[in-house]
Amino acid sequence: MRQFATKAVLLVLCACLAPPLHARSFFKGNFERPADIPASDGEAARFLTQATFGPTQADIDKVRTIGVSAWIDQQMLLPATRVLPYMLGLENVRRNHNRRMDRHLHSFMVAPDQLRQRMAFALSQIFVISSQHPGLINDNGAQQSGAYWDMLADAAFDSYAPLLQNVTYHVTMGKYLSHFRNRKAGPGHEPDENYAREIMQLFSVGLKELNIDGSPVLDTAGRPIPTYSQDAITDLAKVFTGFTFGNAGADINSGSFTYFGPMKCLEAEHDKTAKTVIGNSVLPAGRTCPEEVRRVVNLLSAHANTAPFIARRLIQRFTTSNPSRAYVRRVAEKFRDNGDGEYGDLGAVVRQILIDPEARQFPPPATFGKVREPLLQVTAILRAWPFQVPGVDANGSLPMAHNSVPVTQVPLSAPSVFNFYEPDHQPPGTLQAAGLYAPELQPIDEATIYDIANGMAHYGFSNYFGSGDTGAVRPYIRLDTLGALPDAQLIEDVNRRMLYGTMSPGMRAILAEMLPRLASGRERARSAILLTALSPEFAVQR
Amino acid sequence: MKQNDHSRRRFLRTLGMTLGASGVGAFLPQLQLIRAAAADDRALNGYRALVCIYLTGGNDSWNMLMPYDAARHAVYTTARGGVHSAANGAGLAIDRGRLGTPVQISDAATGAQYALNPGNDLYPEGMSKLATLYRANKLAFVANVGTLVKPLTKAQYQNGSVPLPPNLYAHDAQERLWHLATASGGAYGWGGLVADKVGIENGYQTLSPSIALDGNLFGSGIDTRNYALGKDGLLSLTGVDPVASASGGGVRARAVDRLLAEQQTASPLGQEYARTFQRGRQLYTVLDAALRSNTVTTAFPDTGFGDRLRTIARMIKASRDPAGTLRHKRQIYFVRVGHFDMHDGLMADDANGHAGHLADLSTALDAFWRALNEIGAHNEVTTFTMSEFGRTLSSNGDGSDHAWGGVQMVMGGAVNGGRLYGSFPAQQLDGPVSLARGQFIPAVSVDQMAATLARWMGVTGAAELGTIFPNLANFPTANLGFMAA
């Protein structure tokens, strides 16, 4: 009780220091019992499955004490658990992408800023960069990618347009989509069109004109209307010329990758001609590079498509692959106006996604929900149980053992700028016939499902406290308490912690048949966890 | 023979109804197409397979195959911003002096001279192995092929009188059109639609005729689902045995298989997950045994792509084995090679440059060709490339950007090789068939290239081809001629 009071004081202090936007919503509450307290541990766990890297008992208790909105308020006040300072603190060990993943996995398991990290993960799947690119695969690229993550986490609940601008100037994005050292036209070469295309197709407006509910605008013949032409891309490419390392001199080829600030834009290499970009907007000749980038970012941010485009993508990352048009509309409207007349407030957007009646309806309709992302499956399994994480070793490193097993989804490592999966993916057959989308099923097939299963088994079955090592080399769950329970209670505990109380009678019966055939308490416990992790009921977050 | 075929169909039909009634048919989608094929009189003799090599990102095929005669090479050089050198980092042309005899080829039909990518210091062989195959008439090129609704001139492009494929130059949209082989949209891959029609006489119907080493739409038809195979074959499941037994792994196996078969989730997404997992479990025992007993000795490059091609060769061997379990007669395979979206570093001298990617491709395809010879399937397997678009001839300073028509390869003993098909264009910027940056209006369509391959697989009738390629009638020929009958 005393602890709770201390926390509350700290939070009030934080609120005073925070930007007014957050403070406003914080002080809107009163001291009566909040109306949005989940009715059961199961409902609280379901909310936390949507908003964190997996419900813990402590978080369930907290949400059931303060309610959903206040929990969101508190989360939005927490500062980002950063990646780059961790990497720069490493001694005698390479600061590579494996170390970056150590940090991510550790943060996802134990960092207090769960919602901020989830939002960074969601944003990283819209503004995609990838360690698979030859320009980012090296150790400097790993550290720069850490800086990129921190930028996304810092901006997670801020405004969209400044974020898009920061993404544009980030050196990892410059390398990944090749506007880095992109030069104005000269004899035998034209500006690189890569970033110009993808900032429109993937980061802001998409290929076809949208209504605010995300449905396509159709022409008189019933066809979708393209948002921009190839000519608009060719001209927009001219805007993204002149970029180089932030510590470069006058020569575009100077500078180094060890500088962590934004890219700079050299006016001498920047195309100064007039340009006609999206929506036939004209950028007059002679403007500076920063003026033009700001203008373009504002054009894209203000475009009618951007609110529904970003809204649908973020909804798909947090709550459901198949939001209703009304749900997309409500979130897109928050993007356009957070309630205080401010445009592009990502914090207001994610809040609406989570508190929306469609997200909170319990039990949800059959089509609501999303296939769990492989990384979120692993963190949810670990966080469901009493677990321990290794402390830092002599090098300052956090050994999380992810390279001894295929964790098939490493943040900032997608196969292409189209992310690990695409928002419009429809598996052929039943789902396609039903008109349902399932992005996360795109990389799941008869072969990769075994990779994913074995990644879960590594943390939830093969290794646990007491299985061999001393606990210094990887995170561990503890099975003793679970293993000591009689079968029926063991199943109920698994149901409560991993399926928020939604386990079907058929699945209970199958587990009940299995358990008596297994020898020890630990064998029963880890088998029940593995079977649940592999089950179709756990595969989908509903 | 005919009588046997009809008996066999009747048997399969009966089997399909029996299994379908018990609910197993949902997991054996191949059985569902028996109805459609029952009236089909095609004679599917022997074994035939298509292997699609997808070059992800849009291959800059103008530096894969380039003119070698001095006049045309000079035009190419100008359009690409000059010969690449330390002094001209933006230039994308390969110096004619570097196009040695090992990569020189000529078109048997016209006598025109070409060269394949010569590699660099790190990859001195370049694409010489594929040049050798071309000279042996086992390899052909289809030049300036791309997505089209109907034939298109530059004037028509400019005045808008002919419909264009939607979302030209966009990776995902154009890749989808290559997988559909129709620019008018659709839900089914052309390979899968071909397999719908020709997969009927495959012996072990539980295994789809469409086998995917990487995710794709190409192999997915109305009745045909891709079956995904890992790059090294089948992985085992940690803690869960393949089949039920009294051991811990066997107890868990029974529970997993019951969970998948009797799953009670209301979520259609969860049900789809269960079906996929269940297909993997059902095929594990049969395929693991088939792959283990069918090895190839040919050495493959130690790359993910090399591993995948080796697994395809083993799978083909297992599928053709007359004494084996599978006894398939028609199959399609799909495998990806990445890193072709080279907006930057196109001419890099290291392993990340285009020359390195093409040399790796050449070495791996040559190994695949030798492996097919080893197992005696070289005349029965046709390997071809697809890629979402060609790239701009003009440089962006360090690479090339998204464009349209490009060059693809077809390899196999049944290929009328040693020739170029389609039409190799005049390589000017803003030329007769090109736009300002050297984006080429395709001379032949994906539909035509795909229909030529579909015909070889046994889809021969114009009406049948029309159901797979609805725009085929828009084009002057459905057969580009690069396949033997």
Short mmCIF file of N, CA, C and O in Angstrom, two decimals, chain B residues 21-121:
data_model
loop_
_atom_site.label_atom_id
_atom_site.label_comp_id
_atom_site.label_asym_id
_atom_site.label_seq_id
_atom_site.Cartn_x
_atom_site.Cartn_y
_atom_site.Cartn_z
N ALA B 21 -16.51 -37.62 -47.62
CA ALA B 21 -17.65 -37.81 -46.72
C ALA B 21 -17.18 -37.88 -45.26
O ALA B 21 -17.89 -37.48 -44.36
N SER B 22 -15.96 -38.36 -45.05
CA SER B 22 -15.50 -38.48 -43.67
C SER B 22 -14.77 -37.23 -43.19
O SER B 22 -14.25 -37.19 -42.09
N GLY B 23 -14.72 -36.23 -44.06
CA GLY B 23 -14.13 -34.96 -43.61
C GLY B 23 -12.66 -34.83 -43.93
O GLY B 23 -12.09 -33.76 -43.82
N VAL B 24 -12.05 -35.92 -44.34
CA VAL B 24 -10.61 -35.86 -44.63
C VAL B 24 -10.36 -35.07 -45.91
O VAL B 24 -9.31 -34.47 -46.09
N GLY B 25 -11.37 -35.00 -46.77
CA GLY B 25 -11.19 -34.33 -48.05
C GLY B 25 -10.74 -32.89 -47.91
O GLY B 25 -10.03 -32.37 -48.75
N ALA B 26 -11.10 -32.26 -46.82
CA ALA B 26 -10.69 -30.87 -46.61
C ALA B 26 -9.18 -30.73 -46.57
O ALA B 26 -8.64 -29.68 -46.88
N PHE B 27 -8.54 -31.79 -46.13
CA PHE B 27 -7.08 -31.72 -46.03
C PHE B 27 -6.40 -32.34 -47.23
O PHE B 27 -5.19 -32.42 -47.30
N LEU B 28 -7.16 -32.83 -48.17
CA LEU B 28 -6.61 -33.39 -49.39
C LEU B 28 -7.21 -32.61 -50.55
O LEU B 28 -8.00 -33.12 -51.31
N PRO B 29 -6.88 -31.32 -50.67
CA PRO B 29 -7.58 -30.48 -51.66
C PRO B 29 -7.46 -31.02 -53.07
O PRO B 29 -8.33 -30.78 -53.89
N GLN B 30 -6.40 -31.77 -53.34
CA GLN B 30 -6.23 -32.29 -54.69
C GLN B 30 -7.40 -33.16 -55.12
O GLN B 30 -7.76 -33.22 -56.28
N LEU B 31 -7.97 -33.85 -54.16
CA LEU B 31 -9.06 -34.75 -54.51
C LEU B 31 -10.26 -34.00 -55.06
O LEU B 31 -11.04 -34.53 -55.83
N GLN B 32 -10.37 -32.74 -54.67
CA GLN B 32 -11.55 -31.99 -55.08
C GLN B 32 -11.58 -31.71 -56.58
O GLN B 32 -12.60 -31.37 -57.13
N LEU B 33 -10.41 -31.80 -57.22
CA LEU B 33 -10.41 -31.45 -58.63
C LEU B 33 -10.70 -32.66 -59.49
O LEU B 33 -10.75 -32.58 -60.71
N ILE B 34 -10.92 -33.80 -58.87
CA ILE B 34 -11.20 -35.00 -59.65
C ILE B 34 -12.46 -34.81 -60.48
O ILE B 34 -12.51 -35.17 -61.65
N ARG B 35 -13.46 -34.17 -59.89
CA ARG B 35 -14.68 -33.89 -60.64
C ARG B 35 -14.37 -33.19 -61.95
O ARG B 35 -14.76 -33.60 -63.01
N ALA B 36 -13.61 -32.12 -61.84
CA ALA B 36 -13.33 -31.28 -62.99
C ALA B 36 -12.56 -32.05 -64.06
O ALA B 36 -12.75 -31.83 -65.24
N ALA B 37 -11.71 -32.94 -63.62
CA ALA B 37 -10.84 -33.60 -64.59
C ALA B 37 -11.43 -34.89 -65.13
O ALA B 37 -10.89 -35.48 -66.04
N ALA B 38 -12.55 -35.30 -64.57
CA ALA B 38 -13.07 -36.60 -64.92
C ALA B 38 -13.38 -36.73 -66.42
O ALA B 38 -13.18 -37.77 -67.01
N ALA B 39 -13.81 -35.64 -67.03
CA ALA B 39 -14.17 -35.71 -68.44
C ALA B 39 -12.98 -35.40 -69.35
O ALA B 39 -13.12 -35.33 -70.56
N ASP B 40 -11.84 -35.25 -68.77
CA ASP B 40 -10.68 -34.76 -69.50
C ASP B 40 -9.95 -35.95 -70.14
O ASP B 40 -9.60 -36.91 -69.47
N ASP B 41 -9.70 -35.86 -71.43
CA ASP B 41 -9.08 -36.97 -72.12
C ASP B 41 -7.59 -36.79 -72.35
O ASP B 41 -6.98 -37.53 -73.09
N ARG B 42 -7.00 -35.78 -71.75
CA ARG B 42 -5.59 -35.53 -72.07
C ARG B 42 -4.76 -36.75 -71.68
O ARG B 42 -5.04 -37.41 -70.69
N ALA B 43 -3.73 -37.03 -72.46
CA ALA B 43 -2.82 -38.11 -72.12
C ALA B 43 -1.60 -37.50 -71.46
O ALA B 43 -0.85 -36.77 -72.09
N LEU B 44 -1.44 -37.74 -70.20
CA LEU B 44 -0.31 -37.18 -69.47
C LEU B 44 0.74 -38.25 -69.30
O LEU B 44 0.77 -38.96 -68.29
N ASN B 45 1.54 -38.38 -70.32
CA ASN B 45 2.56 -39.42 -70.26
C ASN B 45 3.81 -38.89 -69.58
O ASN B 45 4.14 -37.72 -69.70
N GLY B 46 4.49 -39.77 -68.90
CA GLY B 46 5.78 -39.42 -68.33
C GLY B 46 5.64 -38.37 -67.25
O GLY B 46 4.55 -38.08 -66.75
N TYR B 47 6.77 -37.78 -66.88
CA TYR B 47 6.82 -36.78 -65.81
C TYR B 47 7.16 -35.43 -66.42
O TYR B 47 7.99 -35.35 -67.34
N ARG B 48 6.55 -34.38 -65.96
CA ARG B 48 6.95 -33.03 -66.35
C ARG B 48 6.83 -32.08 -65.16
O ARG B 48 5.85 -32.18 -64.40
N ALA B 49 7.78 -31.19 -65.05
CA ALA B 49 7.73 -30.22 -63.95
C ALA B 49 8.22 -28.86 -64.43
O ALA B 49 9.10 -28.75 -65.29
N LEU B 50 7.61 -27.83 -63.87
CA LEU B 50 8.09 -26.46 -64.04
C LEU B 50 8.75 -26.02 -62.75
O LEU B 50 8.22 -26.27 -61.66
N VAL B 51 9.89 -25.36 -62.87
CA VAL B 51 10.55 -24.79 -61.70
C VAL B 51 10.69 -23.29 -61.91
O VAL B 51 11.41 -22.85 -62.82
N CYS B 52 9.96 -22.52 -61.13
CA CYS B 52 10.00 -21.06 -61.27
C CYS B 52 11.05 -20.49 -60.32
O CYS B 52 10.98 -20.70 -59.10
N ILE B 53 12.01 -19.79 -60.90
CA ILE B 53 13.03 -19.10 -60.10
C ILE B 53 12.62 -17.63 -60.07
O ILE B 53 12.67 -16.94 -61.10
N TYR B 54 12.19 -17.15 -58.92
CA TYR B 54 11.71 -15.77 -58.84
C TYR B 54 12.83 -14.85 -58.35
O TYR B 54 13.35 -15.04 -57.25
N LEU B 55 13.20 -13.88 -59.18
CA LEU B 55 14.27 -12.94 -58.83
C LEU B 55 13.61 -11.74 -58.15
O LEU B 55 13.07 -10.85 -58.81
N THR B 56 13.64 -11.74 -56.83
CA THR B 56 12.87 -10.78 -56.05
C THR B 56 13.47 -9.38 -56.09
O THR B 56 14.68 -9.22 -55.88
N GLY B 57 12.62 -8.41 -56.40
CA GLY B 57 13.06 -7.02 -56.36
C GLY B 57 13.14 -6.36 -57.73
O GLY B 57 13.24 -5.15 -57.82
N GLY B 58 13.09 -7.14 -58.81
CA GLY B 58 13.17 -6.58 -60.16
C GLY B 58 14.59 -6.63 -60.69
O GLY B 58 15.39 -5.72 -60.46
N ASN B 59 14.91 -7.71 -61.41
CA ASN B 59 16.28 -7.88 -61.91
C ASN B 59 16.61 -6.86 -62.98
O ASN B 59 15.82 -6.62 -63.89
N ASP B 60 17.80 -6.27 -62.89
CA ASP B 60 18.28 -5.38 -63.96
C ASP B 60 18.80 -6.27 -65.10
O ASP B 60 19.99 -6.49 -65.26
N SER B 61 17.83 -6.79 -65.88
CA SER B 61 18.20 -7.79 -66.88
C SER B 61 18.95 -7.19 -68.07
O SER B 61 19.52 -7.93 -68.87
N TRP B 62 18.96 -5.87 -68.17
CA TRP B 62 19.74 -5.26 -69.26
C TRP B 62 21.25 -5.39 -69.00
O TRP B 62 22.05 -5.16 -69.90
N ASN B 63 21.64 -5.73 -67.79
CA ASN B 63 23.04 -6.08 -67.54
C ASN B 63 23.23 -7.58 -67.32
O ASN B 63 24.31 -8.02 -66.97
N MET B 64 22.16 -8.33 -67.53
CA MET B 64 22.28 -9.80 -67.55
C MET B 64 22.58 -10.24 -68.97
O MET B 64 23.47 -11.05 -69.22
N LEU B 65 21.81 -9.68 -69.91
CA LEU B 65 21.98 -9.98 -71.33
C LEU B 65 22.14 -8.66 -72.07
O LEU B 65 21.27 -7.80 -72.00
N MET B 66 23.29 -8.49 -72.73
CA MET B 66 23.50 -7.21 -73.41
C MET B 66 24.00 -7.46 -74.83
O MET B 66 24.56 -8.51 -75.12
N PRO B 67 23.77 -6.51 -75.74
CA PRO B 67 24.26 -6.69 -77.11
C PRO B 67 25.78 -6.71 -77.12
O PRO B 67 26.42 -5.99 -76.34
N TYR B 68 26.35 -7.53 -78.00
CA TYR B 68 27.81 -7.58 -78.07
C TYR B 68 28.35 -6.90 -79.32
O TYR B 68 29.45 -6.36 -79.31
N ASP B 69 27.60 -6.88 -80.41
CA ASP B 69 28.11 -6.22 -81.61
C ASP B 69 28.36 -4.74 -81.30
O ASP B 69 27.66 -4.12 -80.49
N ALA B 70 29.40 -4.19 -81.92
CA ALA B 70 29.92 -2.88 -81.52
C ALA B 70 28.85 -1.79 -81.60
O ALA B 70 28.75 -0.94 -80.72
N ALA B 71 28.05 -1.83 -82.66
CA ALA B 71 27.09 -0.75 -82.86
C ALA B 71 26.05 -0.73 -81.75
O ALA B 71 25.79 0.31 -81.13
N ARG B 72 25.45 -1.87 -81.49
CA ARG B 72 24.40 -1.90 -80.47
C ARG B 72 24.98 -1.75 -79.06
O ARG B 72 24.35 -1.20 -78.17
N HIS B 73 26.21 -2.27 -78.85
CA HIS B 73 26.82 -2.11 -77.53
C HIS B 73 27.07 -0.63 -77.24
O HIS B 73 26.94 -0.19 -76.08
N ALA B 74 27.39 0.13 -78.28
CA ALA B 74 27.62 1.57 -78.07
C ALA B 74 26.32 2.28 -77.68
O ALA B 74 26.32 3.17 -76.82
N VAL B 75 25.21 1.86 -78.28
CA VAL B 75 23.91 2.45 -77.92
C VAL B 75 23.58 2.12 -76.46
O VAL B 75 23.15 2.98 -75.68
N TYR B 76 23.79 0.86 -76.11
CA TYR B 76 23.58 0.40 -74.72
C TYR B 76 24.43 1.24 -73.76
O TYR B 76 23.95 1.70 -72.72
N THR B 77 25.70 1.44 -74.12
CA THR B 77 26.62 2.15 -73.23
C THR B 77 26.15 3.59 -72.99
O THR B 77 26.15 4.08 -71.86
N THR B 78 25.73 4.24 -74.03
CA THR B 78 25.26 5.62 -73.90
C THR B 78 24.04 5.70 -73.00
O THR B 78 23.97 6.52 -72.08
N ALA B 79 23.08 4.77 -73.24
CA ALA B 79 21.84 4.82 -72.47
C ALA B 79 22.09 4.55 -70.99
O ALA B 79 21.37 5.05 -70.12
N ARG B 80 23.12 3.78 -70.68
CA ARG B 80 23.39 3.43 -69.28
C ARG B 80 24.34 4.44 -68.62
O ARG B 80 24.86 4.19 -67.53
N GLY B 81 24.57 5.57 -69.28
CA GLY B 81 25.39 6.62 -68.67
C GLY B 81 26.87 6.35 -68.78
O GLY B 81 27.66 6.86 -67.98
N GLY B 82 27.26 5.53 -69.75
CA GLY B 82 28.68 5.27 -69.96
C GLY B 82 29.15 4.05 -69.19
O GLY B 82 28.46 3.49 -68.35
N VAL B 83 30.39 3.65 -69.54
CA VAL B 83 31.00 2.48 -68.89
C VAL B 83 31.28 2.81 -67.43
O VAL B 83 31.80 3.87 -67.10
N HIS B 84 30.94 1.87 -66.56
CA HIS B 84 31.22 2.07 -65.14
C HIS B 84 32.72 2.02 -64.89
O HIS B 84 33.42 1.15 -65.40
N SER B 85 33.22 2.97 -64.11
CA SER B 85 34.65 3.01 -63.80
C SER B 85 34.82 3.82 -62.53
O SER B 85 33.85 4.40 -62.02
N ALA B 86 36.02 3.86 -62.03
CA ALA B 86 36.29 4.67 -60.84
C ALA B 86 35.95 6.13 -61.12
O ALA B 86 35.42 6.84 -60.26
N ALA B 87 36.24 6.56 -62.35
CA ALA B 87 35.99 7.95 -62.70
C ALA B 87 34.52 8.21 -63.02
O ALA B 87 34.05 9.34 -62.91
N ASN B 88 33.80 7.16 -63.44
CA ASN B 88 32.39 7.32 -63.77
C ASN B 88 31.58 6.35 -62.92
O ASN B 88 31.08 5.32 -63.40
N GLY B 89 31.45 6.69 -61.64
CA GLY B 89 30.75 5.82 -60.70
C GLY B 89 29.29 5.67 -61.03
O GLY B 89 28.65 4.69 -60.63
N ALA B 90 28.71 6.64 -61.75
CA ALA B 90 27.29 6.57 -62.08
C ALA B 90 27.03 5.68 -63.29
O ALA B 90 25.92 5.21 -63.49
N GLY B 91 28.04 5.46 -64.12
CA GLY B 91 27.85 4.67 -65.33
C GLY B 91 27.48 3.24 -65.00
O GLY B 91 28.04 2.64 -64.08
N LEU B 92 26.51 2.69 -65.74
CA LEU B 92 26.06 1.32 -65.46
C LEU B 92 26.41 0.34 -66.57
O LEU B 92 26.06 -0.84 -66.50
N ALA B 93 27.10 0.81 -67.64
CA ALA B 93 27.42 -0.08 -68.74
C ALA B 93 28.67 -0.90 -68.42
O ALA B 93 29.57 -0.45 -67.73
N ILE B 94 28.68 -2.13 -68.94
CA ILE B 94 29.85 -2.99 -68.80
C ILE B 94 30.68 -2.84 -70.07
O ILE B 94 30.17 -2.93 -71.19
N ASP B 95 31.98 -2.59 -69.87
CA ASP B 95 32.90 -2.36 -70.98
C ASP B 95 32.89 -3.56 -71.94
O ASP B 95 32.94 -4.71 -71.51
N ARG B 96 32.82 -3.27 -73.22
CA ARG B 96 32.75 -4.35 -74.21
C ARG B 96 34.00 -5.22 -74.15
O ARG B 96 33.95 -6.43 -74.40
N GLY B 97 35.13 -4.60 -73.79
CA GLY B 97 36.38 -5.36 -73.69
C GLY B 97 36.35 -6.43 -72.62
O GLY B 97 37.16 -7.36 -72.64
N ARG B 98 35.43 -6.31 -71.69
CA ARG B 98 35.36 -7.32 -70.62
C ARG B 98 34.44 -8.48 -70.98
O ARG B 98 34.33 -9.45 -70.23
N LEU B 99 33.79 -8.39 -72.15
CA LEU B 99 32.84 -9.44 -72.54
C LEU B 99 33.60 -10.51 -73.33
O LEU B 99 33.59 -10.51 -74.56
N GLY B 100 34.30 -11.40 -72.61
CA GLY B 100 35.16 -12.40 -73.24
C GLY B 100 34.37 -13.53 -73.89
O GLY B 100 33.15 -13.62 -73.71
N THR B 101 35.09 -14.37 -74.60
CA THR B 101 34.46 -15.49 -75.30
C THR B 101 33.56 -16.34 -74.41
O THR B 101 32.50 -16.78 -74.86
N PRO B 102 33.94 -16.62 -73.16
CA PRO B 102 33.08 -17.51 -72.37
C PRO B 102 31.65 -17.00 -72.18
O PRO B 102 30.75 -17.81 -71.95
N VAL B 103 31.45 -15.68 -72.26
CA VAL B 103 30.08 -15.18 -72.05
C VAL B 103 29.43 -14.70 -73.35
O VAL B 103 28.31 -14.20 -73.34
N GLN B 104 30.13 -14.85 -74.48
CA GLN B 104 29.55 -14.41 -75.76
C GLN B 104 28.61 -15.48 -76.31
O GLN B 104 28.92 -16.67 -76.28
N ILE B 105 27.47 -15.02 -76.81
CA ILE B 105 26.51 -15.93 -77.45
C ILE B 105 25.92 -15.23 -78.66
O ILE B 105 26.08 -14.02 -78.84
N SER B 106 25.25 -16.00 -79.51
CA SER B 106 24.52 -15.35 -80.61
C SER B 106 23.14 -15.99 -80.73
O SER B 106 22.92 -17.11 -80.28
N ASP B 107 22.25 -15.25 -81.35
CA ASP B 107 20.88 -15.72 -81.53
C ASP B 107 20.84 -16.58 -82.79
O ASP B 107 21.09 -16.07 -83.90
N ALA B 108 20.53 -17.87 -82.63
CA ALA B 108 20.56 -18.78 -83.77
C ALA B 108 19.61 -18.34 -84.88
O ALA B 108 19.83 -18.64 -86.05
N ALA B 109 18.57 -17.63 -84.52
CA ALA B 109 17.59 -17.24 -85.53
C ALA B 109 18.07 -16.06 -86.37
O ALA B 109 17.84 -16.01 -87.57
N THR B 110 18.72 -15.10 -85.76
CA THR B 110 19.08 -13.87 -86.47
C THR B 110 20.59 -13.69 -86.63
O THR B 110 21.02 -12.84 -87.41
N GLY B 111 21.36 -14.43 -85.89
CA GLY B 111 22.81 -14.25 -85.92
C GLY B 111 23.30 -13.09 -85.07
O GLY B 111 24.50 -12.87 -84.93
N ALA B 112 22.38 -12.34 -84.45
CA ALA B 112 22.78 -11.19 -83.64
C ALA B 112 23.62 -11.64 -82.45
O ALA B 112 23.37 -12.69 -81.85
N GLN B 113 24.63 -10.82 -82.12
CA GLN B 113 25.57 -11.19 -81.07
C GLN B 113 25.17 -10.56 -79.73
O GLN B 113 24.82 -9.38 -79.67
N TYR B 114 25.30 -11.35 -78.67
CA TYR B 114 25.00 -10.90 -77.30
C TYR B 114 26.09 -11.39 -76.37
O TYR B 114 26.93 -12.22 -76.74
N ALA B 115 26.05 -10.89 -75.16
CA ALA B 115 26.91 -11.42 -74.11
C ALA B 115 26.13 -11.45 -72.81
O ALA B 115 25.24 -10.63 -72.59
N LEU B 116 26.51 -12.39 -71.97
CA LEU B 116 25.95 -12.45 -70.62
C LEU B 116 26.89 -11.73 -69.66
O LEU B 116 28.06 -11.47 -69.98
N ASN B 117 26.40 -11.43 -68.46
CA ASN B 117 27.21 -10.69 -67.50
C ASN B 117 28.54 -11.42 -67.26
O ASN B 117 28.54 -12.60 -66.94
N PRO B 118 29.66 -10.69 -67.43
CA PRO B 118 30.98 -11.33 -67.37
C PRO B 118 31.52 -11.50 -65.95
O PRO B 118 32.61 -12.05 -65.79
N GLY B 119 30.81 -11.01 -64.93
CA GLY B 119 31.36 -11.10 -63.58
C GLY B 119 32.39 -10.02 -63.32
O GLY B 119 32.41 -8.98 -63.98
N ASN B 120 33.22 -10.26 -62.32
CA ASN B 120 34.26 -9.30 -61.97
C ASN B 120 35.41 -10.05 -61.30
O ASN B 120 35.43 -11.29 -61.32
N ASP B 121 36.33 -9.33 -60.67
CA ASP B 121 37.51 -10.00 -60.10
C ASP B 121 37.12 -11.06 -59.08
O ASP B 121 37.75 -12.11 -58.98
#
